[in-house]
Amino acid sequence: MSTRYPFTAVVGMDDLRLALLLNAVSPAVGGVLVRGEKGTAKSTAVRALAELLPQVAVVAGCRFSCDPASPDPGCPDGPHGDGGADARPARMVELPVGASEDRLVGSLDIEKALADGVKAFEPGLLAAAHRGILYVDEVNLLSDHLIDHLLDAAAMGASHVEREGVSVRHAARFLLVGTMNPEEGELRPQLLDRFGLTVEVAASRVPEERVEVVRRRLAFEDDPAGFAGRWAGEEAALRERIVAARELLPKVALGDAVLLQIAATCAAFEVDGMRADIVMARTATALAAWAGREEVTSEDVRRAALLALPHRRRRNPFDAPGMDEDKLDETLERFKGDEPEDDPDPGPEGPGDGGPGGGGGVPPQGGEGPAPETDGVPEQAPAQAPEPAPEPAPEPEHAPRGAAGERAAVKAGEPFRTKTLSVPGLGEGAAGRRSRARTQNGRTTGATRPQGTLTKLHLSATVRAAAPHQRARGRSGAGLVVRRDDLRQAVREGREGNLVLFVVDASGSMAARRRMGAVKGAVLSLLLDAYQRRDKVGLVTFRGRAAELALPPTSSVDAAAARLEELPTGGRTPLSAGLLKARDVLRVERLRDPSRRPLLVVVTDGRATGGGPDPVGLAARAARLHAADGTASVVVDCEAGPVRLGLAGGLARDLGGTAVTLDELRADAIAGLVREAQVNRSVRRAA
């Protein structure tokens, strides 16, 4: 077995270590979601925590790790007699991004269940993680239906497997830890809410800390066992402290004054539902137990709020997570009742203090002490706010350009709710909420022979396949004689996520401030829609002499919104270059992910004034290449003014798609535009 990096040797990341330790003390807190850039030792810290958890006693031979003191009465391996008990280390089970539903929840032998009525169940990862840690790296890339199973089990403490009337249930209580890089896409808000705590991590900008990180990592790689041995004392002390805090936890008192502070804080930050209140109460109780106290204080509530609320506060999808700490302090002070004074030193060594070089455990995050410095620069008093500058006058439609013919970026207009743009036909891409597709979950539309492992049984089709052969198979009892060849897989239809590639005209003809603000507002609205429908997005812009891939296809619509906000305008309109660049991007993406179907959204007024001697003809030929590829497309017509040339409509016809104005983007009639365009194209081809 490979040696893991010691938890107490991790440098910095105080919030992350504290959140993990609080969940080790009280798994009821609900787990941790760790958000941060790549290369910040997220996975290293999580894997190191497993070595600190106390050993667990299990019923000998039980595949579901039942506790001998209170075995699960519904355990599939039960009932348990006096079979003895074993002690083993707490497990850390990793859920890979590409795992199947059967691998996660377990699988039933459907053939035995139908023929013999036997619940032959093979446990999955949820059973293996019971009474340990379930770690999901890149949780934001996990399929939605797997996340639903995962979080339901974490909330209920049990996993249910239902297959065609055959039901199996087993206990599944574990410490759930997920890590993610926000640049690769966000979790849905309702899934964020199911994680008890969240922590933002980033690489230190202090040179001395970075030197210490490198020094320790190199020492560990040179001699893992020797390095771990040098930290064995600190690891043992921290392990003992976790055990002591667990024993103290039931004795911790949560007074009415503290409960009022928790409720007032959740109300002040407008979090939805009551889960935040419960998580804050459990976290504050765990903080008190970790500090060796039997009463919860205001400082515990403050720390709990900073860990439990940032990902729950009401915000737009593109807003950065975080909290107004001044508002938090004001709320706590306003509702502060009679309570014991906060202890600036909650434990004999602070919460988790213990390794040389300041790298072990979790140093105190509150109380008295010198103010921290950032990158060696001491904090300064805030400067007096300058008086607001007067609002600039509206820019005319044809305001003079600068020397380079480029205008500064303008802010996006107010986003609005759009109707669904969908790709016609039936796809087989990743689960999402946009276009029709064959999926593992959804309504049943037919049956087929299984290719590989049977996952979704079509019961009536299986019975019909087996029925004609019962006499030949010598059936004598009540049970149906079923062979492997009789089994039929259910074909299901749901929704998929698509690749929505935006091609945005940033030329001089679009540069009027009001128009570009409206255009950005429309694209931002479509990005919000893509976020909700679990799409990948990409952004191509064109202006001047060329087109640019401003954002390669990604699951992070946040990154697309940021690129859009910074987009300058000006210069000629190389429309053909933008369309050809988009075709190159789609060609590469088809090789990378052939099952994800694209939707091309061209945002332009249709003018073409650059790219060659015949810019209009070149743009038409480039558009017809997309039509030949079968790419579904929509042109958002941004032409304004009393005189309109209708060029965007011609571009849409060449693309084989349809054109909509900015106003029509809000209208109910847009729902079937893409399908209508495909029908029109088929009619034209037939003619």
XYZ file of C-alpha atoms in Angstrom:
687
model
C 0.000 0.000 0.000
C 1.422 3.400 -0.963
C 2.271 5.934 1.738
C -0.011 8.963 1.845
C 1.165 12.486 2.437
C 0.614 13.386 6.141
C -2.297 15.694 6.907
C -0.267 17.666 9.434
C 2.438 18.338 6.828
C 0.063 20.289 4.581
C 1.159 23.945 4.463
C -1.491 26.638 4.861
C -5.079 26.013 3.664
C -6.441 26.596 7.169
C -10.098 26.717 6.130
C -9.862 23.471 4.181
C -8.193 21.580 7.017
C -10.660 22.944 9.545
C -13.674 21.963 7.412
C -12.348 18.432 6.928
C -11.616 18.006 10.631
C -15.067 19.268 11.629
C -16.639 16.637 9.393
C -14.379 14.006 10.937
C -15.683 15.061 14.360
C -19.334 15.261 13.238
C -20.190 13.542 9.917
C -23.722 14.957 10.319
C -22.320 18.333 9.175
C -22.834 17.021 5.648
C -19.458 16.913 3.932
C -17.220 19.443 2.220
C -17.073 20.877 -1.282
C -13.563 22.123 -2.078
C -13.413 24.706 -4.866
C -10.106 25.861 -6.251
C -7.697 26.197 -9.110
C -5.673 23.239 -10.313
C -2.513 22.258 -8.440
C -3.570 23.471 -4.974
C -3.279 20.099 -3.165
C -7.044 19.656 -2.799
C -6.832 15.907 -3.382
C -3.714 15.545 -1.228
C -5.440 17.034 1.823
C -8.570 14.910 1.393
C -6.649 11.652 0.990
C -4.514 12.495 4.008
C -7.611 12.858 6.195
C -8.415 9.137 5.868
C -5.305 8.260 7.885
C -6.600 10.322 10.825
C -9.972 8.634 11.206
C -10.226 6.094 14.045
C -10.589 2.419 13.210
C -14.113 1.051 12.840
C -15.525 -2.196 14.224
C -17.498 -4.216 11.649
C -19.490 -7.434 11.691
C -17.230 -10.221 10.458
C -18.015 -11.130 6.867
C -20.559 -8.334 6.313
C -20.053 -6.674 2.933
C -21.881 -3.555 4.176
C -19.675 -2.787 7.235
C -22.440 -3.129 9.823
C -21.580 -1.961 13.350
C -21.555 -4.982 15.731
C -23.038 -2.779 18.468
C -26.065 -1.835 16.335
C -26.245 -3.829 13.096
C -28.567 -2.626 10.369
C -31.779 -4.701 10.626
C -32.331 -4.299 6.870
C -28.808 -5.278 5.834
C -28.884 -7.530 2.718
C -26.286 -9.774 4.416
C -28.340 -9.973 7.621
C -29.720 -10.873 9.987
C -26.425 -10.912 11.868
C -25.995 -13.368 14.686
C -22.963 -13.757 16.910
C -20.538 -13.987 14.037
C -17.890 -11.915 15.788
C -16.399 -8.551 14.972
C -13.378 -7.250 13.119
C -11.584 -3.907 13.361
C -10.284 -2.199 10.256
C -9.171 1.303 9.211
C -11.836 3.666 7.939
C -11.974 3.446 4.154
C -11.625 6.231 1.654
C -13.503 5.282 -1.503
C -12.957 7.307 -4.676
C -15.751 7.739 -7.214
C -14.322 8.187 -10.726
C -15.971 10.697 -13.063
C -16.783 7.995 -15.628
C -18.442 5.595 -13.166
C -21.735 3.966 -14.126
C -24.880 4.011 -12.026
C -24.446 0.297 -11.231
C -20.888 0.909 -10.034
C -22.127 3.588 -7.653
C -25.284 2.061 -6.144
C -24.680 -1.624 -6.869
C -26.427 -4.001 -9.219
C -29.025 -6.761 -9.096
C -28.877 -10.054 -10.956
C -32.146 -9.545 -12.830
C -32.155 -13.065 -14.267
C -32.073 -14.663 -10.802
C -34.601 -12.177 -9.474
C -37.114 -13.052 -12.229
C -36.543 -16.781 -12.308
C -35.929 -17.583 -8.629
C -37.080 -14.506 -6.718
C -33.602 -14.211 -5.190
C -32.178 -10.774 -4.376
C -28.668 -11.405 -5.663
C -27.107 -7.993 -4.996
C -23.576 -6.874 -5.774
C -22.682 -3.872 -3.550
C -21.436 -0.656 -5.134
C -19.218 2.181 -3.997
C -21.872 3.593 -1.645
C -21.753 0.377 0.368
C -17.946 0.352 0.384
C -17.873 3.945 1.711
C -20.251 3.251 4.632
C -18.667 4.575 7.873
C -15.754 6.039 5.930
C -15.047 8.739 3.317
C -16.501 8.971 -0.172
C -14.273 11.218 -2.257
C -15.391 12.604 -5.633
C -12.682 14.442 -7.551
C -14.012 16.860 -10.205
C -17.539 16.463 -8.837
C -18.795 19.158 -11.227
C -17.999 16.861 -14.169
C -20.024 13.965 -12.757
C -23.288 13.120 -14.534
C -26.336 14.722 -12.952
C -28.135 11.440 -12.246
C -25.065 10.080 -10.417
C -24.880 13.247 -8.326
C -28.566 12.839 -7.466
C -27.989 9.265 -6.235
C -24.909 10.333 -4.338
C -26.464 13.251 -2.514
C -29.706 11.397 -1.754
C -27.697 8.656 -0.059
C -25.635 11.225 1.843
C -28.790 12.976 3.070
C -30.742 9.834 4.044
C -27.855 7.681 5.250
C -29.074 4.815 3.059
C -29.004 3.663 -0.558
C -32.039 2.219 -2.330
C -31.832 0.103 -5.472
C -35.151 -0.395 -7.274
C -35.341 -2.591 -10.367
C -38.683 -3.775 -11.781
C -40.312 -4.437 -8.417
C -37.160 -5.835 -6.793
C -35.941 -3.597 -3.976
C -32.724 -3.597 -1.948
C -31.794 -1.125 0.769
C -28.593 -0.807 2.795
C -27.023 1.750 5.105
C -24.697 4.316 3.501
C -23.435 6.895 5.984
C -20.176 8.491 4.952
C -18.196 11.706 4.967
C -18.767 13.184 1.506
C -15.944 15.261 0.066
C -15.999 16.719 -3.432
C -13.386 18.800 -5.198
C -13.836 20.922 -8.298
C -12.144 23.514 -10.455
C -14.746 26.266 -11.143
C -13.083 26.973 -14.510
C -14.444 23.614 -15.732
C -18.062 24.365 -14.869
C -20.317 24.904 -11.864
C -22.655 22.655 -9.943
C -26.362 23.388 -10.004
C -27.448 25.545 -7.029
C -29.676 22.807 -5.597
C -26.696 20.430 -5.610
C -24.403 22.992 -4.036
C -26.907 23.251 -1.202
C -26.562 19.537 -0.410
C -22.904 19.922 0.603
C -22.651 20.965 4.232
C -19.592 23.207 3.938
C -17.663 24.776 1.107
C -14.100 26.058 1.000
C -12.267 28.147 -1.587
C -8.577 27.293 -1.945
C -5.838 28.999 -3.934
C -2.082 28.750 -4.119
C -0.278 30.981 -1.649
C 1.206 34.202 -2.989
C 3.716 34.367 -0.122
C 7.135 33.220 -1.428
C 8.195 31.701 1.908
C 5.110 29.474 2.035
C 5.582 28.361 -1.555
C 9.209 27.449 -0.781
C 8.058 25.353 2.187
C 5.452 23.561 0.043
C 8.061 22.607 -2.557
C 10.609 21.586 0.092
C 8.176 19.237 1.832
C 6.830 17.762 -1.374
C 10.304 16.953 -2.683
C 11.255 15.419 0.660
C 8.124 13.239 0.571
C 8.790 12.048 -2.983
C 12.414 11.195 -2.150
C 11.483 9.092 0.902
C 7.724 8.715 1.519
C 8.039 6.379 4.517
C 10.757 8.448 6.176
C 8.873 11.699 5.638
C 5.673 10.199 7.063
C 7.620 8.901 10.049
C 8.836 12.406 10.911
C 5.209 13.534 11.163
C 3.903 10.443 12.960
C 3.799 12.171 16.348
C 1.697 15.084 15.098
C -0.592 12.673 13.226
C -1.166 10.607 16.379
C -1.911 13.698 18.456
C -4.428 14.958 15.915
C -6.066 11.528 15.723
C -6.477 11.474 19.499
C -7.980 14.944 19.429
C -10.579 13.841 16.880
C -11.566 10.958 19.167
C -11.820 13.307 22.156
C -13.947 15.789 20.231
C -16.275 13.008 19.092
C -16.779 11.935 22.706
C -17.430 15.517 23.818
C -19.831 16.324 20.974
C -23.038 14.943 22.594
C -22.398 17.114 25.673
C -22.142 20.424 23.799
C -25.029 22.789 24.583
C -26.592 24.909 21.838
C -28.357 27.747 23.648
C -31.393 29.719 22.477
C -29.320 32.888 22.036
C -26.963 31.081 19.676
C -29.850 29.535 17.744
C -31.309 33.036 17.308
C -27.990 34.251 15.892
C -27.929 31.337 13.442
C -31.497 31.973 12.278
C -30.916 35.735 11.985
C -27.740 35.204 9.944
C -29.450 32.856 7.477
C -32.350 35.279 7.123
C -30.045 38.277 6.639
C -28.208 36.563 3.774
C -31.484 35.373 2.201
C -30.534 31.708 1.906
C -33.281 29.436 0.626
C -34.827 26.739 2.808
C -33.813 25.589 6.289
C -30.845 23.353 5.490
C -28.408 26.219 6.064
C -29.704 26.772 9.621
C -29.313 23.089 10.466
C -25.831 22.845 8.949
C -24.707 25.991 10.780
C -25.981 24.600 14.082
C -24.148 21.300 13.584
C -20.972 23.061 12.455
C -20.971 25.455 15.418
C -21.473 22.487 17.774
C -18.566 20.627 16.158
C -16.386 23.754 16.468
C -17.094 23.921 20.203
C -16.287 20.216 20.642
C -13.101 20.633 18.606
C -12.056 23.475 20.906
C -12.781 21.362 23.997
C -15.801 23.416 25.122
C -19.307 22.348 26.102
C -21.013 25.589 25.028
C -21.279 27.227 21.616
C -20.184 30.868 21.328
C -20.742 33.687 18.845
C -17.298 33.096 17.386
C -18.323 29.494 16.618
C -21.408 30.821 14.831
C -19.278 33.255 12.823
C -16.866 30.553 11.696
C -19.760 28.231 10.881
C -21.378 30.929 8.730
C -18.184 31.500 6.728
C -18.028 27.780 5.943
C -21.726 26.973 5.467
C -23.253 30.018 3.745
C -21.085 31.303 0.845
C -22.370 28.674 -1.602
C -25.962 29.050 -0.401
C -26.461 32.795 -0.562
C -28.958 33.944 -3.175
C -27.021 35.070 -6.277
C -27.000 35.001 -10.040
C -25.119 32.058 -11.572
C -22.280 34.325 -12.757
C -21.726 36.078 -9.430
C -18.622 35.087 -7.492
C -19.308 33.191 -4.249
C -18.515 34.954 -1.021
C -19.949 36.822 1.940
C -19.995 40.347 3.281
C -18.164 39.836 6.572
C -19.089 43.312 7.839
C -22.754 42.465 7.389
C -22.162 39.133 9.148
C -20.537 40.851 12.140
C -23.342 43.418 12.363
C -25.980 40.681 12.360
C -24.223 38.660 15.044
C -23.742 41.728 17.229
C -27.352 42.800 16.826
C -28.704 39.428 17.960
C -26.076 38.720 20.581
C -27.731 37.670 23.822
C -26.436 36.550 27.192
C -23.784 33.942 26.564
C -20.341 32.994 27.848
C -17.526 35.162 26.554
C -15.745 33.907 23.485
C -12.588 32.021 24.314
C -9.706 33.432 22.248
C -7.776 30.214 22.815
C -10.374 27.463 22.388
C -7.966 24.582 22.891
C -4.642 23.790 24.537
C -2.902 24.161 21.148
C -5.514 26.020 19.126
C -7.794 24.152 16.751
C -5.446 21.635 15.231
C -2.147 23.363 15.910
C 0.644 20.925 15.927
C 3.514 20.527 13.422
C 6.751 22.311 13.026
C 6.955 25.165 10.600
C 3.326 26.095 11.077
C 2.236 23.372 8.675
C 0.330 21.045 10.981
C -3.292 21.025 11.997
C -5.470 24.128 11.841
C -4.306 27.315 13.549
C -6.915 29.539 15.224
C -8.880 31.656 12.775
C -10.414 33.995 15.316
C -9.508 35.617 18.590
C -6.768 38.087 19.316
C -3.416 38.355 17.665
C -1.499 40.486 15.198
C -3.291 41.354 12.004
C -2.156 39.148 9.099
C -0.089 40.603 6.309
C -0.680 39.938 2.646
C 2.419 39.340 0.543
C 4.477 41.284 3.048
C 2.367 44.444 2.739
C 0.694 45.523 6.004
C -2.958 46.472 5.964
C -3.713 50.153 5.548
C -6.636 52.257 6.597
C -9.235 52.521 3.844
C -8.912 55.611 1.760
C -11.793 58.051 1.541
C -14.137 57.063 -1.253
C -13.857 59.380 -4.260
C -16.907 61.236 -5.432
C -18.755 59.423 -8.210
C -17.844 60.545 -11.704
C -20.622 62.061 -13.801
C -22.351 59.646 -16.154
C -21.013 59.874 -19.729
C -23.328 61.189 -22.391
C -24.821 58.541 -24.683
C -22.471 57.672 -27.509
C -23.885 58.420 -30.981
C -24.334 55.616 -33.483
C -21.283 56.674 -35.478
C -18.986 58.189 -32.877
C -15.387 58.749 -34.066
C -13.012 55.881 -33.411
C -9.611 55.948 -31.791
C -6.345 55.564 -33.610
C -6.713 51.812 -33.880
C -10.399 51.934 -34.747
C -11.262 50.071 -31.567
C -13.743 50.991 -28.859
C -13.556 50.045 -25.210
C -15.786 47.219 -23.988
C -19.313 48.155 -22.951
C -21.363 46.525 -20.234
C -23.964 43.930 -21.080
C -27.616 44.866 -20.920
C -29.971 43.301 -18.416
C -30.317 39.541 -19.099
C -33.739 38.058 -19.725
C -35.349 34.645 -19.910
C -35.079 33.008 -23.327
C -37.022 30.185 -24.856
C -35.331 26.890 -25.597
C -33.195 26.599 -28.719
C -32.807 22.903 -29.437
C -31.022 20.683 -31.938
C -33.437 18.623 -34.075
C -33.435 14.849 -34.146
C -32.510 12.359 -31.463
C -29.004 12.470 -30.003
C -26.954 10.273 -27.685
C -24.873 12.903 -25.896
C -24.194 13.633 -22.251
C -27.246 14.056 -20.044
C -28.568 17.605 -19.951
C -31.718 19.623 -20.476
C -31.719 20.919 -24.030
C -32.332 18.493 -26.909
C -34.024 15.099 -27.215
C -31.690 12.146 -26.761
C -31.445 8.470 -25.879
C -30.424 8.398 -22.225
C -30.130 6.042 -19.262
C -32.876 7.951 -17.475
C -36.127 9.195 -18.958
C -39.356 7.840 -20.378
C -39.301 4.344 -21.885
C -39.861 4.359 -25.656
C -38.929 0.804 -26.664
C -36.756 -2.247 -26.034
C -33.619 -3.774 -27.501
C -31.152 -6.571 -26.834
C -28.569 -5.435 -24.274
C -25.086 -4.614 -25.500
C -22.940 -5.670 -22.549
C -24.278 -5.431 -18.984
C -28.044 -5.060 -18.611
C -28.806 -1.828 -16.751
C -32.495 -1.015 -17.383
C -34.729 -4.051 -17.811
C -37.795 -3.825 -20.061
C -39.966 -6.302 -18.168
C -42.828 -6.818 -20.617
C -40.463 -7.251 -23.574
C -38.421 -9.792 -21.578
C -41.518 -11.776 -20.649
C -42.706 -11.748 -24.276
C -39.305 -13.021 -25.436
C -39.245 -15.851 -22.867
C -42.911 -16.935 -23.063
C -42.822 -18.968 -26.311
C -39.989 -21.181 -24.988
C -41.425 -22.254 -21.619
C -42.601 -25.739 -22.750
C -39.347 -26.472 -24.537
C -37.405 -25.448 -21.437
C -39.380 -27.880 -19.280
C -41.102 -25.327 -17.078
C -42.924 -27.100 -14.264
C -43.226 -24.585 -11.426
C -44.647 -21.104 -11.030
C -41.420 -19.320 -11.896
C -40.651 -18.157 -15.424
C -37.672 -19.905 -17.024
C -35.533 -17.023 -18.281
C -32.350 -17.251 -20.317
C -29.819 -14.559 -20.962
C -31.002 -14.215 -24.571
C -34.502 -13.320 -23.349
C -33.443 -10.180 -21.493
C -34.347 -6.892 -23.106
C -32.865 -3.493 -22.372
C -35.270 -0.565 -22.058
C -34.677 2.227 -24.558
C -35.271 5.535 -22.837
C -35.581 9.074 -24.077
C -34.569 12.128 -22.097
C -32.604 15.301 -22.726
C -28.975 15.932 -23.580
C -26.612 18.848 -23.220
C -25.188 20.323 -26.406
C -22.192 22.359 -27.478
C -23.492 25.899 -27.987
C -20.905 27.805 -30.022
C -21.460 31.572 -30.119
C -20.065 33.504 -33.088
C -20.282 37.186 -32.127
C -19.797 40.119 -34.495
C -17.591 42.693 -32.713
C -16.970 44.917 -35.737
C -17.521 48.630 -36.123
C -21.053 48.174 -37.459
C -21.982 46.723 -34.038
C -20.058 49.321 -32.036
C -22.901 51.659 -31.072
C -22.943 51.596 -27.288
C -26.640 50.905 -26.874
C -26.693 48.241 -29.547
C -23.629 46.391 -28.269
C -24.994 46.503 -24.734
C -28.227 44.918 -25.958
C -26.292 42.312 -27.952
C -24.170 41.368 -24.944
C -27.314 41.191 -22.821
C -28.856 38.758 -25.311
C -25.742 36.567 -25.400
C -25.550 36.656 -21.610
C -29.188 35.529 -21.486
C -28.376 32.611 -23.777
C -25.378 31.776 -21.579
C -27.652 31.675 -18.539
C -29.888 29.295 -20.455
C -26.863 27.139 -21.342
C -25.830 27.065 -17.670
C -29.258 25.780 -16.664
C -29.331 23.191 -19.438
C -25.847 21.772 -18.699
C -24.320 22.678 -22.071
C -20.748 23.226 -23.091
C -20.169 26.664 -24.567
C -17.558 28.301 -26.779
C -17.066 31.844 -28.045
C -15.715 32.984 -31.435
C -15.490 36.721 -32.163
C -14.635 38.488 -35.399
C -13.633 42.089 -36.161
C -10.904 43.966 -38.019
C -9.118 41.499 -40.281
C -9.613 38.152 -38.544
C -11.616 35.942 -36.201
C -10.492 34.819 -32.756
C -11.398 31.854 -30.582
C -12.038 33.900 -27.455
C -13.013 30.833 -25.414
C -12.461 27.186 -26.416
C -15.455 24.929 -25.715
C -15.812 24.487 -21.974
C -18.374 23.629 -19.324
C -17.655 26.924 -17.557
C -20.217 29.464 -18.706
C -18.699 31.786 -16.090
C -15.569 31.992 -18.238
C -17.677 32.751 -21.328
C -19.497 35.550 -19.486
C -16.155 37.041 -18.416
C -14.802 36.969 -21.996
C -18.016 38.564 -23.244
C -17.787 41.380 -20.718
C -14.228 42.239 -21.847
C -15.038 42.133 -25.575
C -13.996 45.335 -27.401
C -15.483 46.386 -30.739
C -14.351 48.170 -33.889
C -12.950 47.694 -37.373
C -14.234 45.855 -40.418
C -16.576 42.827 -40.473
C -14.769 39.626 -41.568
C -17.926 37.496 -41.345
C -16.489 34.673 -43.441
C -13.470 34.410 -41.130
C -15.774 34.063 -38.124
C -17.794 31.298 -39.765
C -14.696 29.414 -40.924
C -13.114 29.665 -37.471
C -16.327 28.279 -35.987
C -16.251 25.379 -38.459
C -12.674 24.536 -37.451
C -13.680 24.553 -33.772
C -16.659 22.268 -34.417
C -14.540 19.888 -36.501
C -12.076 19.422 -33.635
C -14.862 19.025 -31.072
C -16.538 16.318 -33.170
C -13.319 14.307 -32.903
C -13.027 14.904 -29.165
C -16.649 14.272 -28.265
C -18.571 12.835 -31.250
C -21.770 12.229 -29.258
C -22.236 15.894 -28.250
C -24.183 17.680 -30.978
C -23.459 21.351 -31.721
C -25.748 24.356 -31.947
C -24.262 27.355 -33.784
C -25.555 30.766 -32.614
C -24.360 33.605 -34.888
C -24.909 37.084 -33.413
C -24.552 39.701 -36.184
C -26.307 42.316 -38.294
C -25.350 40.312 -41.399
C -22.927 42.854 -42.889
C -19.666 41.589 -44.395
C -16.980 44.178 -45.198
C -13.700 42.332 -44.840
C -11.930 39.058 -45.518
C -11.387 39.242 -49.285
C -12.388 40.853 -52.588
C -15.973 39.535 -52.332
C -16.770 39.489 -48.593
C -20.502 38.826 -49.036
C -19.905 35.880 -51.373
C -17.207 34.454 -49.110
C -19.544 34.640 -46.112
C -22.301 32.870 -48.067
C -19.929 30.064 -49.114
C -18.672 29.654 -45.527
C -22.266 29.470 -44.283
C -23.142 26.780 -46.821
C -20.243 24.662 -45.503
C -21.962 24.602 -42.089
C -25.227 23.625 -43.791
C -23.442 20.761 -45.574
C -22.085 19.556 -42.221
C -25.648 19.397 -40.875
C -24.941 21.864 -38.056
C -28.095 23.267 -36.452
C -27.869 27.060 -36.417
C -29.663 30.228 -35.387
C -28.786 33.784 -36.476
C -29.608 36.498 -33.931
C -30.272 39.543 -36.132
C -28.850 42.667 -34.459
C -29.639 45.115 -37.253
C -31.119 48.363 -35.940
C -32.446 51.608 -37.343
C -35.343 52.609 -39.595
C -33.715 51.208 -42.748
C -32.921 47.486 -42.571
C -31.185 45.471 -45.271
C -32.263 42.008 -44.051
C -28.775 40.573 -44.521
C -29.033 38.330 -41.425
C -31.998 36.543 -42.985
C -29.950 35.704 -46.066
C -27.136 34.410 -43.873
C -29.599 32.199 -41.999
C -30.857 30.731 -45.268
C -27.298 29.922 -46.354
C -26.695 28.250 -42.960
C -29.875 26.220 -43.313
C -31.077 27.725 -40.064
C -33.329 30.562 -39.057
C -33.002 34.210 -38.088
C -34.529 35.869 -35.037
C -34.350 39.482 -33.909
C -33.331 40.522 -30.428
C -36.991 41.166 -29.639
C -38.060 37.751 -30.926
C -35.510 36.144 -28.642
C -37.930 36.902 -25.809
C -41.075 35.769 -27.638
C -42.952 32.485 -27.219
C -42.679 31.784 -30.925
C -38.988 30.937 -30.720
C -39.485 27.477 -29.210
C -39.696 25.627 -32.527
C -37.558 27.827 -34.745
C -34.634 25.439 -35.124
C -36.873 22.496 -35.967
C -38.835 24.668 -38.415
C -35.597 25.698 -40.108
C -34.605 22.054 -40.562
C -37.991 21.260 -42.094
C -37.648 24.229 -44.450
C -34.191 23.083 -45.470
C -35.490 19.563 -46.190
C -38.287 21.016 -48.330
C -35.794 23.136 -50.300
C -33.576 20.126 -50.921
C -36.538 18.026 -52.088
C -37.555 20.807 -54.462
